């Protein structure tokens, strides 16, 4: 019914099962519909009671938990603070998204106050927090004024863990900025993708050349490079130059052909032809090829490692599960 009427399923703040007996709260359209059905359907009523009881029991048996927090701006430029909780219940490692709340104060104290309010709302004692995991931002990682130091004041047994995947990301991001050759190489990849993707005429030539050679289904789209993640640079390089151990899957030769056609076609103006010629000249440099395969060699190891560090298998191995 909700889907058919294009209505939202979720509520705003009060969806936990242990709050269902509080009729003064707005639980959202879906939960409210289930509660209404439970008044007239004994099977649904039994199910709701069972879920509520299990939620209350899980909350009571929550002896130790680990917090994972991070924040990012949404498309309205509001900083959204996400809080995840990780705990062991009946020998099983569980992870739940606890809340996503707007943050107006990015200091360690401001984030701690917001975290404390959220934990209190969900009846979770912050003194039972055994550890937290964050990135390396000063507001989280700061030894004296960061969020982790505020948590340590509340729970003296608290352990702060700097996210290993984030550490690796920082190292590799700096690695791709370590010298002029590196910066020039990745700037070239970005300029090439921008040059082709911002014009439907130029993109049509690229699709015709690359698609004819590789097939429309196998054709890979050029990647723009993001500002913060090194993996964006890996993806951009891999599309053009392939992988270190399998360069045959690259689109390098096809792109050279595409740029060569663009610089000779009459329908393109002089500025476009000049840009195509400059890109073609830089791609053919020995320094560009050497830098490309040097980084592809590094990425062959770091890409799977980065993916593994972000999986549940890695966390379970730490706990011996």
Short mmCIF file of C-alpha atoms in Angstrom, two decimals, residues 16-253:
data_model
loop_
_atom_site.label_atom_id
_atom_site.label_comp_id
_atom_site.label_asym_id
_atom_site.label_seq_id
_atom_site.Cartn_x
_atom_site.Cartn_y
_atom_site.Cartn_z
CA UNK A 16 13.25 0.75 17.59
CA UNK A 17 11.03 -2.17 18.53
CA UNK A 18 11.44 -1.51 22.25
CA UNK A 19 9.60 1.83 21.84
CA UNK A 20 6.48 0.35 20.23
CA UNK A 21 4.48 0.51 23.48
CA UNK A 22 4.84 4.30 23.54
CA UNK A 23 1.86 5.62 21.58
CA UNK A 24 3.00 9.24 21.88
CA UNK A 25 5.91 8.65 19.47
CA UNK A 26 5.72 8.80 15.69
CA UNK A 27 7.05 5.43 14.54
CA UNK A 28 6.71 6.09 10.83
CA UNK A 29 4.15 4.96 8.25
CA UNK A 30 5.22 1.32 7.96
CA UNK A 31 5.48 0.57 11.70
CA UNK A 32 2.25 2.47 12.38
CA UNK A 33 0.48 0.37 9.71
CA UNK A 34 1.80 -2.82 11.30
CA UNK A 35 0.59 -1.65 14.72
CA UNK A 36 -2.86 -0.95 13.30
CA UNK A 37 -3.01 -4.42 11.73
CA UNK A 38 -1.89 -5.95 15.03
CA UNK A 39 -5.01 -4.58 16.76
CA UNK A 40 -7.24 -6.75 14.55
CA UNK A 41 -4.98 -9.67 13.61
CA UNK A 42 -3.89 -11.96 16.51
CA UNK A 43 -1.05 -13.45 14.46
CA UNK A 44 0.38 -10.01 13.68
CA UNK A 45 -0.12 -9.00 17.33
CA UNK A 46 1.85 -12.02 18.51
CA UNK A 47 4.62 -11.22 16.03
CA UNK A 48 4.88 -7.59 17.17
CA UNK A 49 4.97 -8.68 20.84
CA UNK A 50 7.68 -11.21 20.08
CA UNK A 51 9.82 -8.68 18.21
CA UNK A 52 9.40 -6.12 20.99
CA UNK A 53 10.38 -8.66 23.68
CA UNK A 54 13.47 -9.79 21.74
CA UNK A 55 14.54 -6.19 21.22
CA UNK A 56 14.21 -5.43 24.94
CA UNK A 57 16.14 -8.58 25.90
CA UNK A 58 18.92 -7.83 23.42
CA UNK A 59 19.24 -4.34 24.84
CA UNK A 60 19.46 -5.67 28.41
CA UNK A 61 22.15 -8.20 27.47
CA UNK A 62 24.24 -5.62 25.65
CA UNK A 63 27.26 -5.70 27.96
CA UNK A 64 29.98 -4.41 25.63
CA UNK A 65 29.81 -2.64 22.32
CA UNK A 66 32.06 -1.00 19.81
CA UNK A 67 31.14 2.24 18.09
CA UNK A 68 31.92 3.17 14.49
CA UNK A 69 31.27 6.77 13.56
CA UNK A 70 31.83 8.96 10.53
CA UNK A 71 30.31 12.02 8.92
CA UNK A 72 29.84 13.36 5.42
CA UNK A 73 27.91 16.14 3.74
CA UNK A 74 24.67 15.29 1.96
CA UNK A 75 23.50 16.93 -1.25
CA UNK A 76 22.17 19.91 0.74
CA UNK A 77 25.64 20.49 2.31
CA UNK A 78 24.42 19.42 5.77
CA UNK A 79 26.95 17.33 7.66
CA UNK A 80 25.34 13.98 8.54
CA UNK A 81 26.84 12.09 11.50
CA UNK A 82 26.38 8.31 11.17
CA UNK A 83 26.65 6.04 14.21
CA UNK A 84 27.03 2.28 13.93
CA UNK A 85 27.12 -0.11 16.84
CA UNK A 86 28.90 -3.46 16.84
CA UNK A 87 28.27 -6.08 19.52
CA UNK A 88 28.28 -9.81 20.25
CA UNK A 89 24.92 -11.46 20.88
CA UNK A 90 24.76 -15.17 21.62
CA UNK A 91 28.24 -15.65 20.17
CA UNK A 92 27.39 -13.87 16.91
CA UNK A 93 28.99 -10.59 15.87
CA UNK A 94 26.22 -8.13 14.97
CA UNK A 95 26.41 -4.68 13.41
CA UNK A 96 23.57 -2.17 13.23
CA UNK A 97 23.20 1.36 11.94
CA UNK A 98 22.04 3.14 15.06
CA UNK A 99 21.38 6.63 13.74
CA UNK A 100 22.16 9.27 11.11
CA UNK A 101 21.83 12.74 12.62
CA UNK A 102 22.71 16.25 11.41
CA UNK A 103 25.86 17.68 12.99
CA UNK A 104 26.34 21.41 13.47
CA UNK A 105 29.44 21.16 15.65
CA UNK A 106 32.40 19.22 14.23
CA UNK A 107 34.61 19.57 17.31
CA UNK A 108 35.39 16.56 19.46
CA UNK A 109 33.16 17.86 22.26
CA UNK A 110 30.32 18.63 19.86
CA UNK A 111 30.45 15.15 18.32
CA UNK A 112 30.65 13.57 21.79
CA UNK A 113 27.55 15.47 22.92
CA UNK A 114 25.67 14.33 19.82
CA UNK A 115 26.82 10.74 20.32
CA UNK A 116 25.85 10.79 24.01
CA UNK A 117 22.36 12.08 23.19
CA UNK A 118 21.87 9.34 20.60
CA UNK A 119 23.07 6.59 22.94
CA UNK A 120 20.86 7.91 25.74
CA UNK A 121 17.87 7.97 23.37
CA UNK A 122 18.48 4.29 22.59
CA UNK A 123 19.09 3.43 26.27
CA UNK A 124 22.72 2.45 25.67
CA UNK A 125 25.26 3.15 28.41
CA UNK A 126 28.39 4.84 26.94
CA UNK A 127 30.41 3.45 29.86
CA UNK A 128 30.02 0.03 28.27
CA UNK A 129 31.74 1.17 25.08
CA UNK A 130 34.87 -0.97 24.83
CA UNK A 131 36.26 0.69 21.69
CA UNK A 132 35.55 3.00 18.81
CA UNK A 133 36.68 3.06 15.20
CA UNK A 134 37.04 6.28 13.21
CA UNK A 135 39.11 7.84 10.48
CA UNK A 136 42.09 10.08 11.18
CA UNK A 137 40.30 13.44 11.34
CA UNK A 138 41.48 15.54 14.30
CA UNK A 139 37.92 15.85 15.65
CA UNK A 140 37.83 12.04 15.99
CA UNK A 141 41.45 11.00 16.42
CA UNK A 142 42.72 13.92 18.53
CA UNK A 143 44.54 12.68 21.64
CA UNK A 144 43.41 15.52 23.91
CA UNK A 145 40.27 17.07 22.41
CA UNK A 146 39.10 14.46 19.91
CA UNK A 147 36.00 12.28 20.23
CA UNK A 148 38.10 9.29 21.27
CA UNK A 149 39.58 11.21 24.23
CA UNK A 150 36.08 12.19 25.41
CA UNK A 151 34.97 8.55 25.24
CA UNK A 152 38.09 7.50 27.18
CA UNK A 153 37.08 9.92 29.97
CA UNK A 154 33.72 8.16 30.29
CA UNK A 155 34.99 4.57 29.86
CA UNK A 156 38.52 4.15 31.21
CA UNK A 157 38.90 0.76 29.48
CA UNK A 158 38.07 2.30 26.12
CA UNK A 159 40.35 1.56 23.12
CA UNK A 160 40.52 3.78 20.04
CA UNK A 161 41.07 2.08 16.66
CA UNK A 162 42.09 4.09 13.63
CA UNK A 163 40.37 2.46 10.65
CA UNK A 164 43.02 0.41 8.80
CA UNK A 165 41.28 0.90 5.46
CA UNK A 166 41.42 4.66 5.99
CA UNK A 167 45.11 4.53 6.92
CA UNK A 168 45.84 2.62 3.72
CA UNK A 169 43.77 5.13 1.76
CA UNK A 170 45.79 8.04 3.20
CA UNK A 171 49.11 6.35 2.42
CA UNK A 172 48.15 5.58 -1.17
CA UNK A 173 46.63 9.01 -1.71
CA UNK A 174 49.94 10.59 -0.67
CA UNK A 175 51.80 8.06 -2.82
CA UNK A 176 49.96 9.28 -5.90
CA UNK A 177 51.08 12.85 -5.10
CA UNK A 178 54.69 12.11 -4.21
CA UNK A 179 56.43 13.59 -7.28
CA UNK A 180 55.86 15.73 -10.36
CA UNK A 181 55.62 12.68 -12.63
CA UNK A 182 52.81 11.21 -10.52
CA UNK A 183 50.82 14.43 -10.36
CA UNK A 184 51.27 14.99 -14.10
CA UNK A 185 50.19 11.44 -14.92
CA UNK A 186 46.94 11.48 -12.94
CA UNK A 187 46.17 15.01 -14.13
CA UNK A 188 46.53 13.68 -17.68
CA UNK A 189 44.03 10.88 -16.98
CA UNK A 190 41.57 13.37 -15.51
CA UNK A 191 41.98 15.78 -18.42
CA UNK A 192 41.48 12.96 -20.93
CA UNK A 193 38.27 11.77 -19.28
CA UNK A 194 36.97 15.33 -19.01
CA UNK A 195 37.85 16.11 -22.63
CA UNK A 196 35.88 13.16 -23.98
CA UNK A 197 32.97 13.08 -21.54
CA UNK A 198 32.01 16.76 -21.67
CA UNK A 199 31.16 16.70 -25.38
CA UNK A 200 28.66 14.37 -27.00
CA UNK A 201 30.40 14.82 -30.35
CA UNK A 202 33.78 13.76 -28.99
CA UNK A 203 32.16 10.96 -27.01
CA UNK A 204 30.41 9.72 -30.15
CA UNK A 205 33.79 9.36 -31.87
CA UNK A 206 35.15 7.50 -28.84
CA UNK A 207 32.18 5.13 -28.72
CA UNK A 208 32.47 4.43 -32.44
CA UNK A 209 36.20 3.69 -32.29
CA UNK A 210 36.40 1.83 -28.98
CA UNK A 211 33.03 0.12 -29.32
CA UNK A 212 33.86 -1.17 -32.79
CA UNK A 213 37.14 -2.66 -31.56
CA UNK A 214 36.00 -4.07 -28.20
CA UNK A 215 32.26 -4.41 -28.73
CA UNK A 216 29.60 -2.21 -27.14
CA UNK A 217 29.07 -4.61 -24.23
CA UNK A 218 32.79 -4.79 -23.37
CA UNK A 219 33.49 -1.09 -23.80
CA UNK A 220 34.65 0.56 -20.57
CA UNK A 221 33.67 4.07 -19.65
CA UNK A 222 36.47 6.50 -18.79
CA UNK A 223 36.59 7.28 -15.08
CA UNK A 224 36.82 10.70 -13.49
CA UNK A 225 39.14 10.86 -10.48
CA UNK A 226 37.69 11.83 -7.09
CA UNK A 227 39.49 14.06 -4.63
CA UNK A 228 39.77 11.76 -1.61
CA UNK A 229 39.95 8.10 -2.66
CA UNK A 230 43.03 6.60 -4.28
CA UNK A 231 40.83 3.87 -5.78
CA UNK A 232 39.49 6.46 -8.22
CA UNK A 233 43.00 6.83 -9.63
CA UNK A 234 43.36 3.07 -9.86
CA UNK A 235 40.08 2.75 -11.77
CA UNK A 236 41.02 5.57 -14.14
CA UNK A 237 44.42 4.04 -14.89
CA UNK A 238 43.08 0.48 -15.22
CA UNK A 239 40.47 1.47 -17.83
CA UNK A 240 43.10 3.04 -20.08
CA UNK A 241 46.19 0.88 -19.46
CA UNK A 242 44.61 -2.37 -18.26
CA UNK A 243 46.15 -4.24 -15.37
CA UNK A 244 49.83 -4.83 -14.77
CA UNK A 245 49.59 -8.57 -15.37
CA UNK A 246 46.99 -8.23 -18.16
CA UNK A 247 47.60 -5.07 -20.23
CA UNK A 248 45.75 -6.59 -23.19
CA UNK A 249 42.40 -5.46 -21.72
CA UNK A 250 43.38 -1.79 -22.02
CA UNK A 251 41.76 0.83 -24.24
CA UNK A 252 45.05 2.69 -24.74
CA UNK A 253 45.47 2.05 -28.47
#
